[in-house]
Amino acid sequence: MCNVPEMFGSMVFSDAVMQERLPKETYEALKRTTELGKHLDPDIANVVARAMKEWALEKGATHYTHWFQPLTGVTAEKHDSFISPTADGGVIMDFSGKELVRGEPDASSFPSGGLRATFEARGYTAWDPTSYAFIKGGTLCIPTAFCSYGGEALDEKTPLLRSMEALNKQAKRLLLAFGHDDVHMVRVTVGAEQEYFLIPEEMFNRRQDLIFTGRTLYGAKPPKGQELEDHYFGAIKPRIAAYMQELDEELWKLGVLAKTKHNEAAPAQHELAPIFTSVNIATDHNQITMEVMKRVAQKHGLVCLLHEKPFAGVNGSGKHNNWSISTDTGINLLEPGETPHKNAQFLVFLCAVMKAVDKHQDLLRIAVASPGNDHRLGGNEAPPAVISIFLGDELTEILDAIEKGEAYDVKEQTLMKVGVHILPRFPKDNTDRNRTSPFAFTGNKFEFRMLGSALSIAESNTVLNTAVAEAIDEFATELEGAENFNEAVHNLIVRTIKEHKRIIFNGNGYDEAWQKEAARRGLLNLPSTPDCLPYLIREENIALFEKYRIYTRKELNSRYEILLENYCKVLNIEAETMLDMASKEILPAVESYTGELCRTALAKKQLLKKLNCQVEEALAEKLSDTTANFYQKMATLRSAVADAKKIEGVQARANFYHDAVFAAMEDMRADADILEANTARSHWPYPTYSDLLFGVK
Ligand code: ADP
Ligand code: MG
């Protein structure tokens, strides 16, 4: 058994390591920088760089990298060694403050959505001292923000850091109005639960679709899927258990608080949940988790699939973003209080989230938009594409009573008045039962459940932080100027409930009736990525982000383009892969099997006229007919792909990929799946769904 406390964070240049290795003044100056957002002195950077290098060398590192999160959704790194030549022809291991603080990767191949002309290939990475450096594969990784020559953010991290600051600033104002003058920082805490699939590597390698697109583009339904629900929380197979054990250990070394692991709803599907931490660290940790999940899988002869929908007809994978805000004095602002005053404060923060989510449904939807996640949202396994909040019956009834000025507790006949009554404690259990809600209050935090498994959590949190910062800003302004504070708080809460209660829905989000009800309430329903992205560049959204300095207009336009381009590229790769698999493997396989059937029938007829060859004939006929249809649909898809490429304007192109190309792919797949179901195993070129889903013994 390993010594977990000793192992935990052993590869992280953590607060404890910094305290131990940095001179006291340097440590404190650095702390001030990270906690108060103060500018970093170059002398301090030099001292930190030296200590970091010494520590990294002791751990066996030879290289360093500025580790960043470009808009590709995965992390990027370029390794430089520490070596520096000496006059006598040798080398020393060197690392300066300058190298720590700033890097200049050649960034011309990262998406920039027109922000960076190709002749200006430079991009900058800037050290983010609020995240800890760590060692991975012999390289010291320094978390950084990534921006263009002109200072525009080209990554996921910069806007996130900006949004944390916006929320911090506004929340402190509101808290001050409530009399908290001791709060220096309000921080967002996040715990991101991660779902994933594990399949045998040798089967993965035999499927081009998995290799190129991360999902199966073909695949007939297996005789057994997830209908028995016998996988969920089921006993973990030894091979998977060994994988999970190593995964935990690797994550612990990197300071990731991996806590819970279990089997998920679909066969071969699993989940890992960490203990929550500060949102920027949680974001880094989730990226690290995804990376380590893949790497460890290889060592076990497995492949970890993080795609949102690897298998049609089987649950896809998501990510649950548990979100809350708390003060440096240790108060979770979404924890219902024990005194009327604390309750009033809780309700105001709750109302801020309600208002933010209702007002910015479009932005939350966009934050989880990706071609992969489009397969899930609304697919009866993940929350629908409509955003709503689950509060649970009890809290909803309380809000109701407050709004109407009615008695909440019928027995006592007391009217609910904020700032006077203590809310009844609602048992936490009650609030966590609804699994179909996109945005659920779970006792002392909200759980945003629409994220796709492959997405970075940065964007969702950037949107949430910004939207809530705006609501809190408006609330603070109102309350700061109030003559009668309690009265003002009460009125604010009542008004917010009235205006935004349409966003609350405690029923079954998978129910079709909900879509109709949501439409009646005027809630947005944006099923696909091309549907929702135009909202990103609406004037009111640009104004919101510019007001809180999260994104500039230019940055938003670039993101809009990048996301649409990405959508087109992904669909194009999928379509081309389908066509390639069809002509090179599926058609030849089916033709060969059909040929065998025909030869058998012919032989039977020639040899002995009496022999019955109905089966061969019927099968050969079915296969031939389906193949003919399939072949025609290939032509349709091929011409749709060709047409798509000719379309000017990325929005129109994305729409076309969605409406024509994707539709043609679905059509083609339907025929392929019939072919698969009727072709002998000995002829079918790919591992089937049964093989993939039940292949790990
Ligand atoms: P469950 O969702 O199964 O009820 P928990 O409520 O314990 O489980 O937590 C789920 C996730 O929420 C975990 O990742 C946990 O660390 C995280 N979490 C718990 N409290 C907070 C909080 N205050 N802020 C952010 N995340 C939290
Ligand atoms: Mg959960």
XYZ file of C-alpha atoms and ligand atoms in Angstrom:
725
model
C 0.000 0.000 0.000
C 1.212 3.453 -0.809
C 1.395 6.200 1.726
C -1.264 8.529 0.370
C -0.604 11.616 2.510
C 3.064 11.405 1.550
C 2.278 10.855 -2.100
C -0.403 13.532 -2.296
C 0.819 16.622 -4.088
C 4.380 15.286 -4.198
C 4.682 16.577 -7.762
C 3.165 19.990 -7.022
C 4.948 23.210 -6.172
C 2.249 23.810 -3.628
C 1.679 26.352 -0.945
C 3.426 24.104 1.581
C 6.455 23.695 -0.696
C 6.582 27.425 -1.318
C 6.408 28.161 2.394
C 9.242 25.778 2.992
C 11.460 26.849 0.109
C 10.896 30.540 -0.419
C 12.338 33.269 1.785
C 9.582 34.565 4.046
C 9.350 37.967 2.322
C 9.140 36.367 -1.113
C 6.459 33.956 0.000
C 4.406 36.757 1.473
C 4.841 38.999 -1.544
C 3.717 36.142 -3.766
C 0.720 35.512 -1.554
C -0.240 39.149 -1.804
C 0.007 38.872 -5.566
C -2.230 35.850 -5.748
C -4.759 36.876 -3.161
C -5.088 40.541 -3.854
C -4.316 40.469 -7.551
C -1.267 42.704 -7.047
C 1.349 43.063 -9.757
C 4.342 40.762 -9.516
C 7.767 42.242 -8.899
C 10.516 40.909 -11.265
C 12.863 40.310 -8.315
C 10.273 38.085 -6.712
C 9.844 36.187 -9.967
C 13.589 35.484 -10.014
C 13.573 34.103 -6.501
C 10.523 31.963 -7.184
C 12.006 30.691 -10.459
C 15.192 29.600 -8.731
C 13.326 27.793 -5.962
C 11.019 26.163 -8.487
C 13.944 24.958 -10.570
C 15.815 23.524 -7.579
C 12.697 21.693 -6.492
C 12.012 20.409 -10.015
C 15.595 19.176 -10.469
C 15.381 17.261 -7.189
C 12.262 15.580 -8.559
C 14.161 14.551 -11.678
C 12.762 17.133 -14.088
C 14.946 18.266 -16.978
C 12.509 20.491 -18.872
C 9.964 23.168 -18.198
C 6.922 24.234 -20.135
C 4.360 26.963 -20.061
C 1.222 24.884 -19.807
C -1.825 26.567 -21.283
C -5.358 25.965 -22.432
C -5.914 27.226 -25.980
C -9.331 27.160 -27.574
C -8.815 23.634 -28.848
C -10.314 22.321 -25.590
C -7.158 20.444 -24.653
C -3.994 21.708 -23.056
C -0.873 22.706 -24.897
C 2.755 22.646 -23.952
C 6.118 23.249 -25.573
C 9.042 21.858 -23.666
C 12.313 23.702 -23.115
C 15.152 22.160 -21.216
C 16.767 23.958 -18.289
C 20.202 23.666 -19.869
C 22.264 26.735 -20.453
C 25.817 26.538 -21.916
C 28.820 27.562 -19.848
C 32.087 29.087 -21.063
C 33.972 25.810 -20.631
C 31.656 23.916 -22.960
C 29.490 22.379 -20.276
C 25.971 23.226 -19.193
C 24.253 24.409 -16.073
C 20.592 24.034 -15.272
C 19.131 27.488 -15.447
C 15.694 29.057 -15.121
C 15.114 32.780 -14.747
C 12.233 34.854 -13.488
C 11.729 36.089 -17.029
C 11.320 32.548 -18.291
C 8.897 31.822 -15.501
C 6.751 34.877 -16.054
C 6.504 35.021 -19.803
C 6.780 32.717 -22.780
C 6.450 33.303 -26.499
C 5.264 30.140 -28.155
C 4.894 30.231 -31.908
C 1.172 30.331 -31.787
C 0.219 30.502 -35.426
C -1.460 27.110 -35.402
C -3.749 27.693 -32.458
C -7.237 28.914 -33.231
C -7.526 32.662 -32.999
C -10.630 33.422 -35.043
C -8.909 36.166 -36.987
C -7.389 37.793 -33.917
C -3.911 37.110 -35.064
C -2.785 37.624 -38.615
C -0.569 34.803 -39.794
C 2.408 37.121 -40.154
C 2.098 37.855 -36.449
C 2.630 34.373 -35.175
C 3.667 35.393 -31.720
C 1.434 34.696 -28.785
C 2.304 35.225 -25.182
C 1.938 32.956 -22.236
C 1.892 34.635 -18.849
C 2.406 32.828 -15.568
C -0.749 32.433 -13.513
C 0.582 32.400 -9.958
C -2.852 31.467 -8.617
C -2.473 27.908 -9.969
C 0.314 25.673 -8.772
C 3.156 24.499 -10.989
C 3.566 20.741 -11.190
C 5.795 18.039 -12.680
C 4.481 15.708 -15.306
C 6.640 13.278 -17.245
C 9.935 14.910 -16.240
C 8.726 18.388 -17.130
C 7.964 21.290 -14.838
C 4.566 22.573 -15.995
C 3.828 26.209 -15.277
C 0.147 27.105 -15.581
C -0.172 30.141 -17.786
C -2.671 32.356 -19.556
C -2.299 32.628 -23.316
C -2.896 35.808 -25.293
C -2.174 37.406 -28.636
C 0.402 40.054 -29.449
C -2.318 42.651 -28.958
C -3.243 41.271 -25.542
C -6.454 39.506 -26.581
C -7.173 36.291 -24.748
C -6.635 33.215 -26.912
C -7.333 30.719 -24.177
C -9.911 29.444 -21.718
C -8.066 30.527 -18.623
C -7.758 34.298 -19.038
C -11.502 35.023 -19.178
C -12.020 32.663 -16.255
C -9.530 34.581 -14.123
C -11.187 37.839 -15.144
C -14.632 36.509 -14.218
C -13.402 35.380 -10.797
C -12.204 38.904 -10.167
C -15.527 40.408 -11.292
C -17.489 38.156 -8.979
C -15.100 38.756 -6.117
C -15.490 42.508 -6.454
C -19.287 42.540 -6.662
C -19.829 39.922 -3.958
C -17.674 41.895 -1.542
C -19.865 44.946 -2.140
C -23.003 42.996 -1.416
C -21.471 41.449 1.682
C -20.450 44.858 2.902
C -24.065 45.964 2.586
C -24.872 43.044 4.885
C -22.296 44.328 7.334
C -19.374 42.016 6.566
C -16.405 44.334 6.539
C -13.977 41.526 7.335
C -14.192 39.728 3.989
C -11.128 40.232 1.800
C -11.916 37.745 -0.886
C -14.878 35.857 -2.242
C -13.873 32.796 -4.148
C -15.725 30.459 -6.437
C -15.452 26.807 -5.519
C -15.980 24.014 -8.025
C -15.974 20.245 -8.008
C -16.190 18.722 -11.496
C -17.464 15.147 -11.715
C -16.069 13.443 -14.814
C -17.624 10.574 -16.765
C -15.672 8.371 -19.173
C -15.693 5.072 -21.044
C -12.980 2.427 -21.032
C -12.700 -0.018 -23.923
C -10.048 -2.562 -24.919
C -7.233 -0.954 -26.876
C -7.012 -3.681 -29.513
C -10.650 -3.075 -30.440
C -10.235 0.671 -30.508
C -7.360 0.247 -32.949
C -9.560 -1.634 -35.356
C -12.067 1.187 -35.745
C -11.182 4.235 -37.803
C -14.204 6.091 -36.476
C -12.972 5.824 -32.892
C -9.440 6.702 -33.887
C -10.362 9.767 -35.939
C -13.492 11.049 -34.244
C -13.626 9.543 -30.755
C -17.051 8.073 -31.383
C -18.547 5.167 -33.324
C -20.095 6.402 -36.561
C -21.568 2.981 -37.217
C -22.746 0.234 -34.920
C -25.830 -1.931 -34.696
C -27.565 -2.143 -31.331
C -26.196 -4.964 -29.193
C -28.568 -7.621 -27.819
C -27.873 -6.221 -24.383
C -27.372 -2.532 -23.695
C -27.947 -0.742 -20.428
C -31.595 -1.676 -19.988
C -31.011 -3.836 -16.940
C -29.236 -0.951 -15.216
C -26.929 -3.560 -13.737
C -23.773 -1.595 -14.353
C -24.658 1.531 -12.348
C -22.727 1.422 -9.078
C -22.068 -2.263 -9.817
C -19.011 -4.142 -8.593
C -15.894 -2.907 -10.351
C -14.027 -5.513 -12.431
C -10.447 -6.222 -11.338
C -8.905 -4.807 -14.511
C -10.895 -1.592 -14.143
C -10.153 -1.454 -10.426
C -6.426 -1.647 -11.174
C -6.838 1.189 -13.653
C -8.749 3.309 -11.159
C -6.177 2.662 -8.473
C -3.334 3.855 -10.656
C -5.397 6.794 -11.882
C -6.040 7.893 -8.301
C -2.372 7.610 -7.436
C -1.208 9.577 -10.469
C -3.795 12.261 -9.761
C -2.925 12.433 -6.084
C 0.740 13.005 -6.940
C -0.417 15.989 -8.967
C -2.475 17.298 -6.088
C -5.830 16.439 -7.656
C -8.320 15.634 -4.913
C -9.706 12.501 -6.604
C -12.279 11.221 -4.186
C -15.097 9.088 -5.538
C -15.145 6.489 -8.284
C -17.913 4.243 -9.485
C -19.453 2.544 -12.480
C -21.942 4.673 -14.386
C -25.246 3.926 -16.099
C -23.878 2.552 -19.373
C -21.756 -0.580 -19.630
C -18.028 0.324 -19.747
C -18.843 3.769 -18.351
C -17.332 5.116 -15.149
C -17.115 8.311 -13.146
C -14.560 10.118 -11.059
C -15.422 12.949 -8.677
C -12.893 15.172 -6.943
C -13.314 17.193 -3.779
C -14.115 20.774 -4.703
C -11.520 23.502 -4.772
C -11.014 27.018 -6.094
C -12.410 27.274 -9.646
C -9.166 28.058 -11.472
C -7.449 25.128 -9.800
C -10.476 22.925 -10.430
C -10.204 23.866 -14.103
C -6.536 22.921 -14.271
C -7.240 19.759 -12.340
C -10.030 18.707 -14.637
C -7.724 19.118 -17.657
C -5.047 17.131 -15.858
C -7.602 14.485 -14.925
C -8.689 14.003 -18.536
C -5.099 13.782 -19.684
C -4.065 11.325 -16.980
C -7.186 9.216 -17.595
C -6.047 8.697 -21.176
C -2.426 8.078 -20.342
C -3.057 5.557 -17.573
C -5.525 3.697 -19.800
C -2.761 2.968 -22.304
C -0.697 1.293 -19.617
C -3.591 -1.055 -18.939
C -4.252 -1.954 -22.554
C -7.355 0.224 -22.509
C -8.508 3.363 -24.243
C -10.331 6.065 -22.331
C -13.064 7.683 -24.415
C -13.989 11.179 -23.329
C -16.303 11.884 -26.257
C -19.818 12.886 -25.196
C -21.472 10.210 -27.285
C -19.193 7.316 -28.190
C -22.111 4.915 -28.737
C -25.557 5.593 -30.180
C -28.384 4.239 -28.065
C -26.219 4.094 -24.960
C -25.869 6.914 -22.424
C -23.254 9.457 -23.297
C -20.793 11.099 -20.930
C -21.093 14.418 -19.222
C -19.495 16.463 -16.569
C -21.223 17.918 -13.533
C -19.955 21.296 -12.485
C -20.691 21.787 -8.771
C -20.460 25.502 -8.125
C -20.590 27.677 -5.051
C -19.135 30.897 -3.668
C -17.512 31.347 -0.317
C -15.650 34.000 1.632
C -12.116 33.899 2.955
C -13.763 34.024 6.379
C -15.160 30.580 5.699
C -18.804 31.256 4.830
C -20.386 29.328 1.953
C -22.762 31.953 0.584
C -25.137 29.313 -0.739
C -25.497 27.608 2.602
C -28.901 28.404 4.139
C -28.330 30.182 7.430
C -29.454 29.673 10.977
C -30.549 33.171 11.795
C -33.049 35.410 9.988
C -30.246 37.742 8.984
C -28.127 34.949 7.505
C -31.161 33.555 5.758
C -31.880 36.875 4.146
C -28.315 36.926 2.877
C -28.590 33.367 1.586
C -31.813 34.211 -0.216
C -30.272 37.252 -1.844
C -27.392 35.171 -3.209
C -29.828 32.471 -4.282
C -31.894 35.109 -6.071
C -28.770 36.415 -7.765
C -28.110 32.970 -9.234
C -31.764 32.651 -10.246
C -31.726 35.984 -12.005
C -28.377 35.279 -13.655
C -29.433 31.891 -15.001
C -32.782 33.152 -16.263
C -31.333 36.224 -17.892
C -28.431 34.421 -19.501
C -29.857 31.073 -20.555
C -28.337 31.626 -23.968
C -24.813 32.025 -22.624
C -25.040 28.958 -20.426
C -26.276 26.956 -23.399
C -23.383 28.256 -25.498
C -20.884 27.372 -22.782
C -21.771 23.695 -23.221
C -22.141 23.748 -27.001
C -20.013 21.326 -28.983
C -20.765 18.883 -31.781
C -20.210 16.019 -29.354
C -22.469 17.415 -26.666
C -25.261 18.122 -29.174
C -25.813 14.359 -29.270
C -26.560 14.308 -25.564
C -28.559 17.382 -24.714
C -32.186 16.431 -24.894
C -31.356 12.837 -25.693
C -33.218 11.502 -22.654
C -30.063 10.821 -20.769
C -28.753 14.308 -20.232
C -30.648 17.457 -19.334
C -32.504 18.983 -22.269
C -31.155 21.927 -24.220
C -33.599 24.111 -22.249
C -32.055 25.700 -19.168
C -34.033 25.583 -15.941
C -33.280 25.516 -12.225
C -34.277 22.794 -9.797
C -34.721 24.091 -6.255
C -36.649 21.225 -4.695
C -40.204 21.447 -3.441
C -39.475 22.849 -0.031
C -37.329 25.770 -1.106
C -39.733 26.496 -3.953
C -42.624 26.600 -1.497
C -40.721 28.980 0.718
C -40.030 31.301 -2.198
C -43.673 31.044 -3.137
C -44.781 32.028 0.321
C -42.365 34.945 0.395
C -43.550 36.151 -2.977
C -47.199 36.013 -2.046
C -46.745 37.171 1.533
C -48.522 34.014 2.623
C -48.104 31.743 5.565
C -45.487 29.148 4.833
C -45.931 27.114 7.950
C -49.655 26.446 7.966
C -49.638 25.161 11.530
C -48.073 28.267 12.957
C -49.812 30.588 10.525
C -46.721 32.732 10.332
C -46.178 34.898 7.309
C -42.815 34.492 5.644
C -40.964 37.701 5.851
C -37.336 37.865 4.972
C -35.115 39.067 7.749
C -37.664 38.086 10.361
C -38.138 34.368 10.109
C -35.729 31.531 10.223
C -36.169 29.292 7.241
C -36.895 25.723 8.104
C -33.782 23.634 7.527
C -34.314 21.671 4.398
C -32.837 18.233 4.488
C -30.053 18.058 1.919
C -31.226 14.671 0.713
C -34.422 16.108 -0.677
C -32.635 18.488 -2.908
C -30.422 16.038 -4.713
C -32.944 13.630 -6.111
C -33.702 15.283 -9.388
C -31.181 14.019 -11.894
C -32.873 15.443 -14.948
C -32.402 19.116 -14.193
C -29.715 21.055 -16.011
C -29.060 23.281 -13.030
C -29.902 21.905 -9.615
C -29.581 23.343 -6.138
C -28.051 20.602 -4.037
C -28.204 21.951 -0.499
C -25.293 24.368 -0.461
C -24.175 24.594 -4.097
C -25.543 24.453 -7.611
C -24.803 21.599 -9.931
C -24.653 22.535 -13.623
C -25.153 19.242 -15.397
C -25.168 20.113 -19.071
C -21.430 20.063 -19.638
C -20.052 17.515 -22.057
C -17.400 15.119 -20.846
C -14.735 16.447 -23.204
C -15.327 20.145 -22.570
C -13.156 22.398 -20.495
C -15.115 23.619 -17.486
C -13.592 27.078 -17.923
C -16.256 28.478 -20.188
C -19.220 27.380 -18.088
C -17.681 28.914 -15.013
C -16.705 32.094 -16.822
C -20.329 32.558 -17.879
C -21.715 31.656 -14.470
C -19.333 33.938 -12.619
C -20.017 36.835 -14.952
C -23.776 36.445 -14.994
C -23.923 36.159 -11.208
C -21.512 39.091 -10.813
C -23.904 41.224 -12.851
C -26.912 40.263 -10.729
C -24.977 40.851 -7.510
C -23.763 44.195 -8.809
C -27.347 45.285 -9.406
C -28.459 43.988 -6.022
C -25.574 45.690 -4.229
C -26.361 49.011 -5.880
C -29.966 48.721 -4.774
C -29.186 47.732 -1.196
C -26.297 50.119 -0.635
C -28.630 53.039 -1.088
C -31.517 51.637 0.938
C -33.007 53.642 3.788
C -34.567 50.640 5.431
C -32.242 47.733 4.711
C -34.529 44.896 5.797
C -37.416 46.302 3.839
C -35.200 46.740 0.787
C -33.925 43.170 1.027
C -37.444 41.875 1.317
C -38.638 43.844 -1.680
C -35.633 42.811 -3.732
C -36.245 39.143 -3.043
C -39.968 39.332 -3.748
C -39.377 41.181 -6.984
C -36.658 38.811 -8.168
C -38.846 35.802 -7.485
C -41.706 37.381 -9.423
C -39.539 38.276 -12.376
C -37.501 35.114 -12.639
C -39.489 32.252 -11.194
C -40.252 30.988 -14.703
C -36.759 29.479 -14.660
C -37.647 27.178 -11.758
C -38.765 23.723 -12.735
C -38.790 20.815 -10.312
C -40.355 18.212 -12.592
C -38.918 15.700 -15.005
C -36.698 17.492 -17.481
C -36.728 14.507 -19.839
C -40.475 14.688 -20.197
C -41.715 15.863 -23.537
C -44.404 17.959 -21.861
C -41.642 20.053 -20.331
C -40.461 21.266 -23.732
C -43.964 22.585 -24.398
C -44.258 24.126 -20.953
C -40.827 25.722 -21.340
C -41.886 27.245 -24.648
C -45.020 28.591 -22.976
C -42.831 30.184 -20.289
C -40.706 31.771 -22.973
C -37.548 29.853 -22.093
C -34.992 29.367 -24.807
C -34.665 26.012 -26.516
C -31.559 25.874 -28.666
C -30.992 22.279 -29.672
C -27.780 22.533 -31.668
C -24.468 24.356 -31.662
C -25.192 26.369 -34.836
C -28.558 27.347 -33.308
C -27.097 28.815 -30.168
C -23.807 30.374 -31.216
C -25.272 33.516 -32.837
C -26.441 34.539 -29.360
C -22.826 34.900 -28.295
C -22.405 38.061 -30.326
C -25.713 39.712 -29.514
C -25.247 43.304 -28.448
C -26.529 42.705 -24.916
C -24.059 39.873 -24.410
C -21.162 41.877 -25.768
C -22.204 44.678 -23.405
C -22.307 42.300 -20.445
C -18.868 40.864 -21.082
C -17.316 44.226 -21.870
C -18.810 45.795 -18.747
C -17.080 43.259 -16.496
C -13.955 43.119 -18.689
C -14.285 39.408 -19.373
C -14.181 39.467 -23.162
C -13.849 42.331 -25.576
C -16.075 42.549 -28.624
C -13.112 41.365 -30.685
C -12.528 38.367 -28.439
C -16.189 37.405 -28.598
C -16.273 37.635 -32.360
C -13.183 35.486 -32.563
C -14.654 32.900 -30.209
C -17.866 32.810 -32.182
C -15.918 32.085 -35.339
C -13.645 29.527 -33.732
C -16.571 27.582 -32.317
C -18.420 27.533 -35.622
C -15.289 26.609 -37.566
C -14.668 23.831 -35.109
C -18.211 22.564 -35.582
C -17.746 22.424 -39.358
C -14.369 20.724 -39.077
C -15.604 18.050 -36.703
C -18.589 17.235 -38.881
C -16.425 17.204 -41.952
C -13.993 14.742 -40.407
C -16.875 12.545 -39.306
C -18.459 12.563 -42.758
C -15.175 11.802 -44.515
C -14.432 9.011 -42.074
C -17.852 7.484 -42.679
C -17.360 7.568 -46.425
C -13.901 6.113 -46.173
C -14.997 3.278 -43.917
C -17.952 2.621 -46.188
C -16.036 2.296 -49.410
C -12.900 0.624 -48.106
C -14.305 -1.757 -45.522
C -18.067 -1.972 -45.246
C -18.934 -2.400 -48.920
C -16.176 -4.967 -49.555
C -17.211 -6.923 -46.451
C -20.873 -7.019 -47.390
C -20.102 -7.823 -51.016
C -17.904 -10.677 -49.972
C -20.538 -12.118 -47.668
C -23.267 -11.641 -50.275
C -20.990 -13.379 -52.802
C -20.580 -16.285 -50.442
C -24.343 -16.564 -50.022
C -24.845 -16.492 -53.779
C -22.156 -19.079 -54.380
C -23.717 -21.326 -51.784
C -27.138 -20.932 -53.346
C -25.714 -21.599 -56.777
C -23.798 -24.621 -55.611
C -26.863 -26.020 -53.926
C -28.859 -25.554 -57.096
C -26.211 -27.059 -59.338
C -25.459 -30.023 -57.170
C -28.843 -31.006 -55.966
C -31.855 -29.221 -57.281
C -33.831 -30.365 -54.266
C -31.766 -28.435 -51.721
C -33.504 -25.467 -50.219
C -31.671 -22.202 -50.796
C -34.373 -19.799 -49.666
C -32.306 -18.461 -46.799
C -29.284 -17.651 -48.935
C -31.477 -16.010 -51.512
C -33.507 -14.001 -49.035
C -30.405 -12.817 -47.193
C -28.533 -12.035 -50.388
C -31.509 -10.084 -51.620
C -31.875 -8.105 -48.420
C -28.175 -7.340 -48.348
C -28.138 -6.373 -52.007
C -31.123 -4.070 -51.664
C -29.756 -2.419 -48.536
C -26.339 -2.094 -50.139
C -27.904 -0.332 -53.106
C -29.656 2.122 -50.768
C -26.508 2.535 -48.771
C -24.499 3.260 -51.896
C -26.964 5.927 -52.919
C -26.807 7.548 -49.505
C -23.037 7.577 -49.752
C -23.421 9.628 -52.903
C -25.822 11.990 -51.125
C -23.383 12.471 -48.256
C -20.467 12.947 -50.634
C -22.236 15.685 -52.509
C -23.435 17.323 -49.277
C -19.832 17.483 -48.075
C -18.747 18.972 -51.391
C -21.554 21.541 -51.249
C -20.729 22.442 -47.655
C -17.197 23.375 -48.568
C -18.434 25.854 -51.164
C -20.562 27.814 -48.722
C -19.231 31.232 -47.869
C -19.810 32.464 -44.346
C -19.121 30.238 -41.422
C -22.599 30.461 -39.874
C -24.302 29.391 -43.102
C -21.732 26.627 -43.507
C -22.294 25.357 -39.966
C -26.056 25.402 -40.517
C -25.590 23.372 -43.666
C -23.346 20.862 -41.927
C -26.056 20.470 -39.338
C -29.059 20.312 -41.660
C -27.676 18.485 -44.676
C -24.399 16.754 -43.844
C -25.372 15.459 -40.437
C -28.766 14.346 -41.698
C -27.099 12.440 -44.557
C -24.719 10.792 -42.091
C -27.593 9.599 -39.930
C -29.342 8.258 -42.981
C -26.319 6.350 -44.152
C -25.671 4.935 -40.753
C -29.174 3.499 -40.528
C -28.495 1.354 -43.587
C -25.041 0.369 -42.407
C -26.497 -0.857 -39.150
C -28.958 -3.051 -41.053
C -26.055 -4.418 -43.071
C -24.117 -5.133 -39.895
C -27.058 -6.923 -38.298
C -27.332 -9.217 -41.336
C -23.693 -9.909 -42.060
C -21.786 -12.835 -40.613
C -19.419 -11.974 -37.761
C -16.615 -13.581 -39.750
C -17.063 -10.962 -42.478
C -17.882 -7.794 -40.525
C -14.701 -5.712 -40.374
C -15.227 -4.080 -36.984
C -15.613 -4.995 -33.341
C -19.322 -4.701 -32.597
C -21.050 -2.739 -29.855
C -21.140 -5.916 -27.763
C -17.393 -6.339 -28.182
C -16.686 -2.732 -27.311
C -19.067 -2.385 -24.402
C -18.535 -5.769 -22.801
C -14.990 -6.416 -24.004
C -13.172 -5.676 -20.759
C -13.303 -8.909 -18.827
P -23.436 14.093 -4.629
O -23.571 14.981 -5.837
O -23.237 12.662 -4.995
O -24.515 14.318 -3.614
P -21.632 15.711 -3.061
O -22.774 16.612 -2.801
O -20.847 15.270 -1.880
O -22.076 14.428 -3.882
O -20.617 16.414 -4.022
C -20.585 16.337 -5.392
C -19.485 17.244 -5.839
O -19.748 18.548 -5.382
C -18.094 16.882 -5.318
O -17.164 17.071 -6.335
C -17.926 17.876 -4.198
O -16.584 18.132 -3.903
C -18.607 19.090 -4.778
N -18.934 20.107 -3.778
C -19.363 19.911 -2.509
N -19.488 21.103 -1.880
C -19.142 22.072 -2.775
C -19.043 23.497 -2.721
N -19.314 24.199 -1.637
N -18.631 24.130 -3.846
C -18.344 23.442 -4.953
N -18.415 22.131 -5.053
C -18.801 21.435 -3.975
Mg -23.505 14.946 -8.742
